XYZ file of C-alpha atoms in Angstrom:
672
model
C 95.033 113.137 112.320
C 93.955 110.921 114.757
C 90.436 110.683 112.050
C 92.747 110.007 109.467
C 94.524 107.251 111.154
C 91.555 105.421 112.124
C 89.723 105.943 108.990
C 92.199 104.284 107.026
C 92.463 101.234 109.634
C 88.672 100.827 109.260
C 88.529 100.201 105.614
C 87.714 96.310 105.927
C 84.733 97.502 107.870
C 83.414 100.516 106.046
C 83.659 98.138 102.458
C 80.988 95.908 103.864
C 78.449 98.431 104.476
C 76.587 99.083 101.578
C 73.175 100.066 100.687
C 71.066 97.241 100.436
C 70.838 94.980 103.340
C 72.557 92.155 101.876
C 75.629 94.011 103.204
C 74.078 95.134 106.379
C 75.225 93.000 109.210
C 74.887 89.366 107.502
C 78.357 88.731 108.540
C 79.843 85.057 107.864
C 83.552 86.057 108.806
C 86.349 86.143 106.770
C 84.688 83.182 104.507
C 88.356 81.418 105.434
C 88.152 80.522 109.115
C 87.019 77.154 109.391
C 84.476 78.137 112.090
C 82.352 80.011 110.159
C 81.770 76.756 108.211
C 81.074 74.684 111.383
C 76.854 75.378 111.444
C 76.849 74.775 107.459
C 78.735 71.546 108.143
C 76.491 70.510 110.941
C 73.246 70.930 109.248
C 74.730 69.294 105.712
C 75.707 66.151 107.999
C 72.009 66.054 109.838
C 70.231 66.795 106.617
C 72.176 64.125 104.596
C 71.639 61.511 107.535
C 67.840 62.039 107.714
C 67.303 61.798 103.604
C 69.068 58.730 104.052
C 67.062 57.447 106.899
C 63.967 58.949 105.140
C 64.755 56.697 101.882
C 66.185 53.310 103.089
C 63.867 53.250 106.113
C 66.285 52.189 108.365
C 64.632 53.295 111.414
C 61.127 52.814 112.100
C 60.643 55.224 114.895
C 61.937 58.198 112.284
C 58.568 59.627 111.790
C 56.073 62.397 113.224
C 57.976 64.314 116.040
C 60.986 62.547 115.887
C 60.887 63.591 112.175
C 60.031 67.166 113.139
C 62.271 67.588 115.849
C 65.457 66.190 113.688
C 65.164 68.304 110.647
C 64.529 71.551 113.217
C 67.767 71.163 114.668
C 69.074 70.684 111.507
C 67.514 73.881 110.379
C 68.469 75.886 112.960
C 72.419 76.402 112.829
C 71.807 77.785 109.620
C 68.379 79.153 109.781
C 67.957 81.115 112.786
C 71.269 83.961 111.627
C 69.064 84.450 108.635
C 65.602 84.898 110.202
C 67.312 86.933 113.076
C 68.735 89.205 110.324
C 65.143 89.293 108.570
C 63.551 90.183 111.867
C 66.335 93.278 112.433
C 65.603 94.141 109.127
C 62.354 94.510 109.772
C 62.705 96.286 112.987
C 64.746 98.896 110.750
C 61.687 99.417 108.503
C 62.864 97.830 106.216
C 60.748 94.761 105.368
C 61.308 93.337 101.940
C 64.894 91.811 102.165
C 66.223 88.278 100.681
C 66.186 87.588 104.701
C 62.354 87.385 104.499
C 61.942 85.661 101.257
C 64.146 82.773 102.431
C 62.478 82.958 106.136
C 59.177 82.551 104.598
C 59.901 80.070 102.029
C 62.002 77.800 104.524
C 59.207 78.061 107.247
C 56.643 77.327 104.692
C 58.167 74.176 103.395
C 58.220 73.051 107.012
C 54.496 74.090 107.474
C 53.200 71.693 104.316
C 56.139 69.029 105.575
C 58.583 69.342 103.288
C 61.317 69.402 105.920
C 64.219 68.012 103.965
C 63.784 70.742 101.279
C 63.264 73.402 103.828
C 66.448 72.566 105.506
C 68.418 72.131 102.397
C 67.294 75.650 100.883
C 68.492 77.408 103.838
C 71.606 75.017 104.129
C 72.464 75.994 100.074
C 71.661 79.659 101.137
C 73.906 79.949 104.168
C 76.794 78.072 101.932
C 76.318 80.402 99.022
C 76.918 83.385 101.822
C 79.742 81.958 102.585
C 81.322 81.643 99.410
C 80.201 84.805 98.433
C 82.425 86.423 101.409
C 85.114 84.189 100.657
C 85.027 85.703 96.777
C 84.122 89.109 97.650
C 87.662 89.044 100.177
C 89.489 87.307 97.499
C 88.912 90.411 95.192
C 89.447 92.863 97.424
C 92.961 91.552 98.647
C 95.332 93.290 96.272
C 93.442 96.642 97.366
C 93.873 95.663 101.388
C 97.290 94.777 100.791
C 98.090 98.423 100.742
C 96.980 98.396 104.568
C 99.860 96.157 104.813
C 102.572 98.897 103.572
C 101.179 101.751 106.165
C 104.238 102.275 108.282
C 103.658 101.735 111.986
C 106.928 103.113 113.059
C 109.790 106.149 112.475
C 113.318 106.686 113.686
C 113.629 110.214 113.592
C 116.701 111.904 114.537
C 116.053 113.925 118.240
C 118.310 115.195 120.690
C 121.223 113.541 119.296
C 119.855 110.266 118.786
C 117.761 108.225 116.407
C 114.223 107.452 118.521
C 111.215 105.354 117.751
C 108.193 107.454 117.453
C 104.395 107.241 115.256
C 104.832 108.413 111.874
C 101.796 110.869 112.828
C 104.175 113.119 115.208
C 107.249 113.388 112.708
C 107.171 117.040 111.460
C 108.055 118.484 107.779
C 111.887 118.543 107.910
C 112.933 116.127 110.476
C 115.545 113.401 109.815
C 114.776 109.922 109.753
C 116.327 106.797 109.326
C 115.317 103.709 107.645
C 116.952 100.300 107.953
C 117.287 97.477 105.504
C 113.655 95.685 104.966
C 111.944 98.674 106.534
C 109.461 100.466 105.306
C 109.835 104.234 105.024
C 107.304 106.146 107.028
C 107.196 109.665 105.463
C 107.759 111.168 101.904
C 110.971 112.875 101.894
C 114.368 113.707 99.982
C 117.075 110.884 100.502
C 119.967 112.574 102.179
C 122.161 109.329 101.602
C 124.387 108.943 98.441
C 121.808 106.208 96.989
C 119.591 103.910 98.009
C 117.201 100.711 96.468
C 113.879 100.554 96.852
C 110.752 98.061 96.451
C 107.697 100.452 95.316
C 105.781 97.608 94.369
C 102.637 98.527 96.784
C 102.619 101.866 95.469
C 103.076 101.662 91.473
C 102.597 97.962 90.901
C 106.281 97.655 89.299
C 108.047 95.001 90.847
C 111.473 96.018 89.597
C 113.586 97.908 92.244
C 113.675 101.548 92.107
C 117.322 103.062 92.638
C 116.974 106.438 94.108
C 120.101 109.008 94.192
C 120.611 111.683 96.734
C 118.519 114.364 96.691
C 115.180 112.474 95.029
C 112.015 111.770 96.447
C 111.402 108.781 98.134
C 107.603 107.730 98.966
C 106.047 106.452 102.015
C 105.443 102.769 102.025
C 108.792 101.732 100.071
C 110.595 99.328 101.804
C 114.811 99.969 101.663
C 116.676 97.317 99.881
C 120.089 98.189 100.496
C 121.572 99.756 103.782
C 120.968 101.995 106.374
C 119.245 105.047 104.832
C 118.376 108.771 105.992
C 115.685 111.042 104.956
C 114.806 114.195 104.998
C 110.749 114.676 105.672
C 108.894 116.943 102.907
C 105.092 116.023 103.950
C 103.597 115.299 107.194
C 101.746 111.888 107.153
C 98.537 112.655 106.381
C 99.530 113.912 103.255
C 102.207 110.995 102.292
C 101.649 109.096 98.987
C 100.423 105.755 100.942
C 98.207 107.508 103.215
C 96.580 109.520 100.077
C 96.277 106.247 97.981
C 94.665 104.443 100.682
C 92.163 107.365 101.409
C 91.561 106.901 97.539
C 91.015 103.153 97.874
C 88.873 103.556 100.776
C 86.793 106.061 98.442
C 86.526 104.097 95.701
C 84.669 101.192 97.278
C 82.012 103.623 98.132
C 81.663 104.970 94.599
C 79.202 102.505 92.884
C 78.714 102.189 89.091
C 75.203 103.247 87.493
C 74.698 99.567 87.122
C 75.707 98.788 90.274
C 73.496 101.699 91.791
C 70.708 100.528 89.601
C 70.555 96.769 90.499
C 70.146 97.805 94.171
C 67.111 100.199 93.409
C 65.578 97.521 91.324
C 66.363 94.994 94.367
C 64.480 97.381 96.530
C 61.595 97.602 94.468
C 61.571 93.845 93.082
C 61.521 91.907 96.743
C 58.073 93.541 97.796
C 56.385 92.936 94.239
C 57.942 89.081 94.253
C 56.149 88.750 97.799
C 52.621 90.175 96.711
C 53.266 87.878 93.579
C 53.821 84.628 96.134
C 50.553 85.645 97.731
C 48.506 86.012 94.727
C 49.853 82.839 93.525
C 48.925 80.875 96.967
C 45.266 82.207 96.668
C 44.113 83.808 93.764
C 43.981 80.308 91.995
C 41.147 79.395 93.938
C 38.621 81.576 92.344
C 39.571 80.216 89.056
C 40.085 76.695 89.235
C 37.753 73.773 90.474
C 40.530 71.425 91.901
C 42.261 74.136 93.900
C 44.558 72.427 96.200
C 45.843 74.844 98.809
C 49.105 73.054 99.737
C 50.020 72.316 96.045
C 49.620 76.419 95.137
C 51.197 77.413 98.436
C 54.526 75.034 97.331
C 54.464 76.596 94.039
C 54.494 80.069 95.785
C 57.335 79.035 97.821
C 59.402 77.890 94.922
C 58.667 81.181 93.570
C 59.879 83.397 96.790
C 63.297 81.123 96.352
C 63.827 81.289 92.576
C 63.191 85.033 93.031
C 65.995 85.725 95.769
C 68.136 88.471 94.369
C 71.209 87.661 96.307
C 72.819 86.436 92.971
C 72.579 89.801 91.126
C 72.966 92.112 94.465
C 76.306 90.349 95.076
C 77.502 89.255 91.653
C 77.878 92.543 90.510
C 79.560 94.440 93.333
C 81.812 91.503 93.287
C 82.546 91.788 89.388
C 83.682 95.730 90.173
C 85.351 94.872 93.312
C 87.489 92.345 90.688
C 87.953 94.706 88.312
C 89.438 97.609 90.904
C 91.694 95.124 92.225
C 92.898 93.386 89.154
C 93.560 97.113 87.986
C 95.694 97.646 91.257
C 97.554 94.756 90.702
C 98.882 96.510 87.256
C 99.727 99.756 88.771
C 96.581 101.409 87.831
C 94.271 103.122 90.712
C 90.477 103.730 89.658
C 88.800 105.969 92.054
C 85.606 104.305 92.033
C 83.539 101.177 89.987
C 82.088 104.392 88.067
C 85.086 105.353 86.048
C 85.426 101.662 85.315
C 82.287 102.218 83.502
C 82.853 105.220 82.179
C 86.387 104.052 81.013
C 84.136 101.434 78.542
C 82.677 104.569 76.887
C 85.538 106.510 75.707
C 86.092 107.172 72.062
C 88.455 110.075 72.189
C 91.913 110.466 74.090
C 93.295 113.622 74.763
C 96.538 113.928 76.259
C 99.449 116.426 77.287
C 103.001 116.147 75.804
C 105.476 116.606 78.142
C 105.548 114.340 81.274
C 102.983 112.222 79.553
C 104.515 110.523 76.493
C 107.758 112.434 76.919
C 109.999 112.115 80.104
C 109.935 115.968 80.558
C 114.072 115.755 80.798
C 115.868 117.818 78.746
C 118.771 116.312 76.762
C 121.062 116.939 74.234
C 119.818 115.608 70.609
C 122.535 116.987 68.067
C 125.887 118.975 68.453
C 126.745 120.913 65.466
C 130.315 122.392 65.365
C 131.421 125.254 62.656
C 135.072 124.975 62.904
C 136.057 128.130 61.392
C 135.585 129.575 65.191
C 137.922 127.130 66.240
C 140.652 127.760 63.440
C 138.875 125.013 60.517
C 136.731 125.153 58.174
C 134.827 121.653 58.303
C 131.434 121.004 59.444
C 131.228 117.988 61.906
C 127.868 116.649 63.159
C 127.535 114.166 66.019
C 124.770 112.530 67.636
C 124.717 113.375 71.550
C 126.381 109.965 72.860
C 128.474 111.285 75.408
C 129.922 108.250 76.641
C 132.299 107.040 73.614
C 135.675 108.388 74.847
C 136.722 108.779 71.308
C 135.047 112.305 70.469
C 135.880 114.649 67.575
C 138.774 117.272 69.262
C 136.857 120.118 67.865
C 133.404 119.285 69.097
C 134.991 118.528 72.572
C 136.493 122.041 72.599
C 133.378 123.288 71.422
C 131.350 121.807 74.176
C 134.117 122.838 77.003
C 133.345 126.422 75.781
C 129.692 125.951 76.076
C 129.597 124.167 79.361
C 132.074 127.014 81.081
C 129.289 129.366 80.035
C 126.483 127.284 81.006
C 128.217 126.644 84.206
C 126.988 130.081 85.023
C 123.246 129.788 84.617
C 120.534 128.168 86.254
C 118.123 127.506 83.083
C 116.897 123.929 82.868
C 118.613 123.972 79.396
C 121.865 124.621 80.910
C 121.572 121.670 83.417
C 121.087 119.105 80.319
C 124.006 120.791 78.590
C 126.304 120.239 81.969
C 125.493 116.727 82.124
C 127.301 116.006 78.865
C 130.747 114.670 79.227
C 133.662 116.496 77.046
C 136.931 114.969 76.825
C 140.176 117.324 78.053
C 140.203 119.572 80.994
C 137.621 122.013 81.864
C 137.660 125.898 80.912
C 136.794 128.856 83.135
C 134.438 131.063 82.345
C 135.201 134.771 83.523
C 133.058 138.045 83.036
C 129.935 136.349 82.570
C 126.666 138.472 82.349
C 123.299 137.996 81.499
C 121.483 139.582 78.494
C 117.633 139.577 79.539
C 115.882 137.251 76.528
C 118.904 136.503 74.692
C 121.635 134.478 76.905
C 124.856 135.128 78.080
C 128.070 136.827 77.400
C 131.483 136.273 78.841
C 135.226 135.439 78.443
C 136.606 131.556 78.429
C 140.131 131.221 77.451
C 140.676 134.726 76.402
C 138.088 134.599 74.047
C 134.674 136.413 74.070
C 132.004 133.925 73.600
C 128.293 134.745 73.165
C 125.944 131.716 74.145
C 122.241 131.855 73.372
C 119.457 132.566 70.808
C 119.685 133.893 67.203
C 118.583 137.028 68.454
C 121.854 137.204 70.421
C 123.986 136.645 67.609
C 122.108 138.841 65.359
C 122.375 141.800 67.919
C 126.250 141.414 67.832
C 126.639 141.108 64.047
C 127.449 137.553 64.107
C 125.736 135.324 60.617
C 123.980 132.411 61.454
C 123.301 129.343 59.207
C 120.024 129.499 57.386
C 119.589 125.430 58.409
C 118.792 126.516 61.801
C 115.607 128.497 60.807
C 113.652 125.179 60.277
C 114.879 123.408 63.365
C 112.026 122.945 65.661
C 113.799 121.918 68.880
C 115.112 124.685 71.224
C 118.209 125.410 69.972
C 121.279 126.904 72.003
C 124.023 129.156 69.546
C 127.496 129.741 70.200
C 129.471 132.659 68.997
C 133.370 132.896 69.657
C 135.384 136.042 68.841
C 132.459 137.292 66.593
C 132.207 134.514 64.582
C 129.320 131.447 64.373
C 131.011 128.701 66.480
C 128.083 125.902 66.476
C 124.914 125.142 67.923
C 123.353 122.627 70.215
C 120.087 121.128 69.806
C 117.879 120.348 72.833
C 114.913 118.117 72.980
C 112.614 116.310 75.487
C 112.880 112.518 75.257
C 109.974 110.681 74.615
C 109.332 107.658 77.005
C 110.445 104.061 76.364
C 106.677 102.705 75.637
C 105.263 105.817 73.713
C 105.402 104.378 70.576
C 103.693 101.301 72.040
C 101.254 103.013 74.298
C 99.697 104.922 70.867
C 99.925 101.699 69.094
C 97.915 99.890 71.984
C 95.184 102.257 72.389
C 94.604 102.677 68.583
C 94.124 98.771 68.717
C 91.936 99.440 71.943
C 89.231 100.651 69.815
C 89.968 104.216 70.001
C 88.927 106.326 67.218
C 90.512 109.695 67.474
C 93.784 110.802 69.457
C 94.660 114.452 69.976
C 97.767 116.032 71.724
C 97.625 119.397 73.566
C 100.573 121.014 74.776
C 101.900 124.062 76.351
C 105.197 123.642 74.560
C 105.590 125.103 70.958
C 103.641 124.200 68.597
C 106.543 123.138 66.029
C 108.129 120.841 68.548
C 104.498 119.736 69.556
C 103.533 118.819 65.949
C 106.864 116.843 65.646
C 106.107 114.635 68.549
C 102.460 114.003 67.202
C 103.787 113.250 63.973
C 106.722 110.472 65.277
C 103.893 108.884 67.498
C 101.057 108.931 64.643
C 98.521 111.030 66.587
C 95.859 112.292 64.548
C 95.725 116.164 65.557
C 98.057 118.039 67.554
C 98.310 121.722 69.149
C 100.320 123.558 71.165
C 101.380 126.957 72.760
C 98.449 126.209 74.837
C 97.746 127.981 78.299
C 95.638 125.579 80.922
C 92.343 127.382 79.772
C 93.140 127.019 76.093
C 93.354 123.496 76.307
C 89.972 123.374 78.699
C 88.586 125.004 75.880
C 89.693 122.540 73.436
C 88.160 119.892 75.446
C 85.109 121.393 75.947
C 84.568 121.569 72.052
C 85.288 118.020 72.005
C 82.783 117.343 74.251
C 80.069 119.397 72.455
C 79.984 117.014 69.874
C 77.488 114.349 69.667
C 78.551 110.994 70.705
C 82.250 111.686 71.843
C 83.266 110.973 75.187
C 86.712 112.319 76.305
C 89.376 111.111 78.419
C 92.570 113.487 79.072
C 96.007 112.225 80.371
C 98.056 114.669 82.049
C 100.399 115.010 84.124
C 100.695 118.265 86.950
C 99.080 121.371 87.892
C 98.497 122.875 84.580
C 96.352 119.836 83.338
C 94.179 119.635 86.750
C 91.267 122.085 85.381
C 90.928 119.824 81.929
C 91.439 116.577 84.164
C 88.036 117.657 86.217
C 86.233 118.532 83.178
C 87.072 115.687 80.953
C 84.498 112.340 81.022
C 87.456 110.471 82.485
C 90.628 112.060 83.540
C 93.854 110.287 83.923
C 97.093 111.572 85.787
C 100.187 110.013 84.755
C 103.057 110.220 87.580
C 100.048 110.458 90.728
C 102.916 110.010 93.060
C 104.486 112.869 92.280
C 101.612 115.260 91.945
C 99.134 116.362 94.505
C 97.133 118.670 92.251
C 96.874 115.167 89.387
C 95.808 112.901 92.090
C 92.925 114.935 93.715
C 91.542 115.942 90.526
C 92.004 112.874 88.064
C 89.862 109.782 88.256
C 92.165 107.315 87.298
C 95.968 107.216 88.310
C 98.717 105.487 86.416
C 100.969 105.068 89.415
C 104.279 103.546 87.201
C 104.541 106.820 84.922
C 103.743 104.023 81.668
C 101.482 105.780 79.082
C 101.082 102.275 77.760
C 98.955 101.464 80.804
C 96.112 103.562 79.175
C 95.260 101.004 77.118
C 95.053 98.655 79.635
C 92.886 100.619 81.903
C 90.375 100.386 78.684
C 90.593 96.834 78.401
C 90.383 96.391 82.705
C 87.162 98.506 82.072
C 85.680 96.804 79.417
C 86.565 93.240 80.494
C 84.811 94.063 84.148
C 82.047 95.756 81.838
C 81.603 92.429 80.480
C 81.431 89.957 83.050
C 78.758 91.972 85.228
C 76.620 92.318 82.091
C 77.116 88.289 81.799
C 76.310 87.666 85.437
C 73.131 89.709 85.007
C 71.907 88.154 82.019
C 72.594 84.610 83.447
C 71.024 85.538 86.698
C 67.892 87.154 85.283
C 67.590 84.143 82.130
C 67.769 81.196 84.560
C 65.310 83.102 86.819
C 62.579 83.705 84.399
C 63.070 80.276 82.943
C 62.247 78.487 86.546
C 59.828 81.157 87.432
C 57.630 80.158 84.771
C 58.331 75.926 85.263
C 57.775 76.708 89.245
C 54.389 78.802 88.642
C 53.558 75.738 86.207
C 53.812 73.536 89.041
C 57.107 71.334 86.760
C 59.784 72.892 89.187
C 60.499 71.474 92.846
C 62.468 73.250 95.643
C 65.522 71.583 94.571
C 65.418 73.630 91.152
C 64.501 76.369 93.067
C 67.774 76.173 94.866
C 70.153 76.040 91.775
C 68.448 78.975 90.339
C 69.222 80.979 93.367
C 72.251 79.753 95.166
C 73.240 77.983 92.117
C 73.374 80.862 89.717
C 74.732 83.104 92.608
C 78.136 80.958 92.767
C 78.285 80.662 89.004
C 77.967 84.552 88.643
C 80.823 84.495 91.689
C 83.063 82.163 89.513
C 82.613 84.029 86.685
C 83.485 87.364 88.766
C 86.267 85.710 90.022
C 87.792 85.530 86.644
C 88.884 89.145 86.362
C 91.816 88.479 89.180
C 93.030 85.770 86.582
C 92.890 87.727 83.538
C 95.869 89.418 82.046
C 95.677 92.224 79.795
C 98.888 92.826 77.444
């Protein structure tokens, strides 16, 4: 447990430890502290003063050793840390780094008397590093903000009083108290009557969430209203906030293929550049009559400065950090940059039904009463608006009989029926017995009542209307004194944004949308038709879903994203190209298995995740093309003697800064 806590607290330091030397120790602080800029300011002031004296010749003595010493002092604040890093890298066996390139280039400029240019190159490089660090920190700010919601203490009830303890010491089943404005320290169940919570850090949703007694409360939520009590259901290391932090920590370590390629490329590219620079210095001696060593050395130094790969090495990870941060701000958690890339390749979306596009909660859809059983002869059909007080009297009486019986049942459908509010006095049922696989039989108001399926009605010689054969929803039939009294249909309710989600997924360029469900096929087909889904299949076991997805993946050019919400979807989430879990806070298996977590439980966020992935990849490739394009042009000019060290500075530091500004755009983008 101690190790878990240490890992979470060390997320900042671990994020800076990359595979390339750029990330190894060359630390300019957090990019926001003024003192980190002091060395660059000193060098800048001395450089400007030196150039002014050179240009206006106001101090005749500013020549020879005086000039060399002046520019050397200007060079040391920004140059020494870079030379030191280059030397440390060599001691570790890593010879060819950007630190070595910059050191050779600037010291070489000093060697041929180009002192201002030597200082300028190192100064702009150092300033570029500072801006890069500031941009990286800003890109990570949304992710790091999660650290601020990690609770530091818990008020736990022990020995007749509440005492403040470390959340890691609280055990499952203990009672904790949370005051107004405090963070819930552990996952648990609300003991108090109700509570209002800010769950923005967990879900990205700014709207307060109201929780009733007995419902789940998650660690990291902020209590907004009154003192509440919670019974813990998980240890701190297993709480929602701890799991999310752990995933964030791992996400920064999971590089995309593009990022890994650039890092490997830089390791091969840098030594090639060094040897080319050596060749550019000496080889012309054998082919050119008027060879001047100083001129060709100057060209080689320009070549080294232009060739520095820092624009690529920093701007690409920064682009992915921007994408991860933007996604977390939108309530979408990618487990790594590689999944941002994978999301851009998806062309087929397969989804579960229950809990993904539906709420996973049964609700009364229709109430149909055959009044002959209640001393009348008309059909009355009404939608299930239980808030209307002027209900038809027969419907109310019908529901009283049904609810009296269902009070004796623990079935989920019974719970949905009991949520209905009927007018009049409540009825009581007696002599209730369960008939396996069929329903209930009992007595209400001296009448024999049967509640269940068609098989129960048929077994008791009760005729059922033929219209019930075409109903696809779950149906509860009622017989009173051997007469058919009516029925209630129960259906899972679509999520508010389900239609919008399917529309946006199509608009994002997905060619095929498929629904696979464990619910019966007739219901699955009905929901698929309502949502305009291309193809659907119901009545599937977890292994059946897996087989269907495997068949899809065998087709050439098909990249599958599967969206599910629970344990039964775990095998498919793992097997798909991208696994997306809905409602990750409530499903341990989903959060462990999936590659992407939609924390707000809204299917409309799926299209947004696709758009964020594509925007991130677009920015990354813009940076790659910009960096390579400008470098190639200036390299050619430099080798031909048409570019000076100032153009080289732009090709290196200038391009790096442009790439950074481009990557930072991701943090400002909005995806609707």
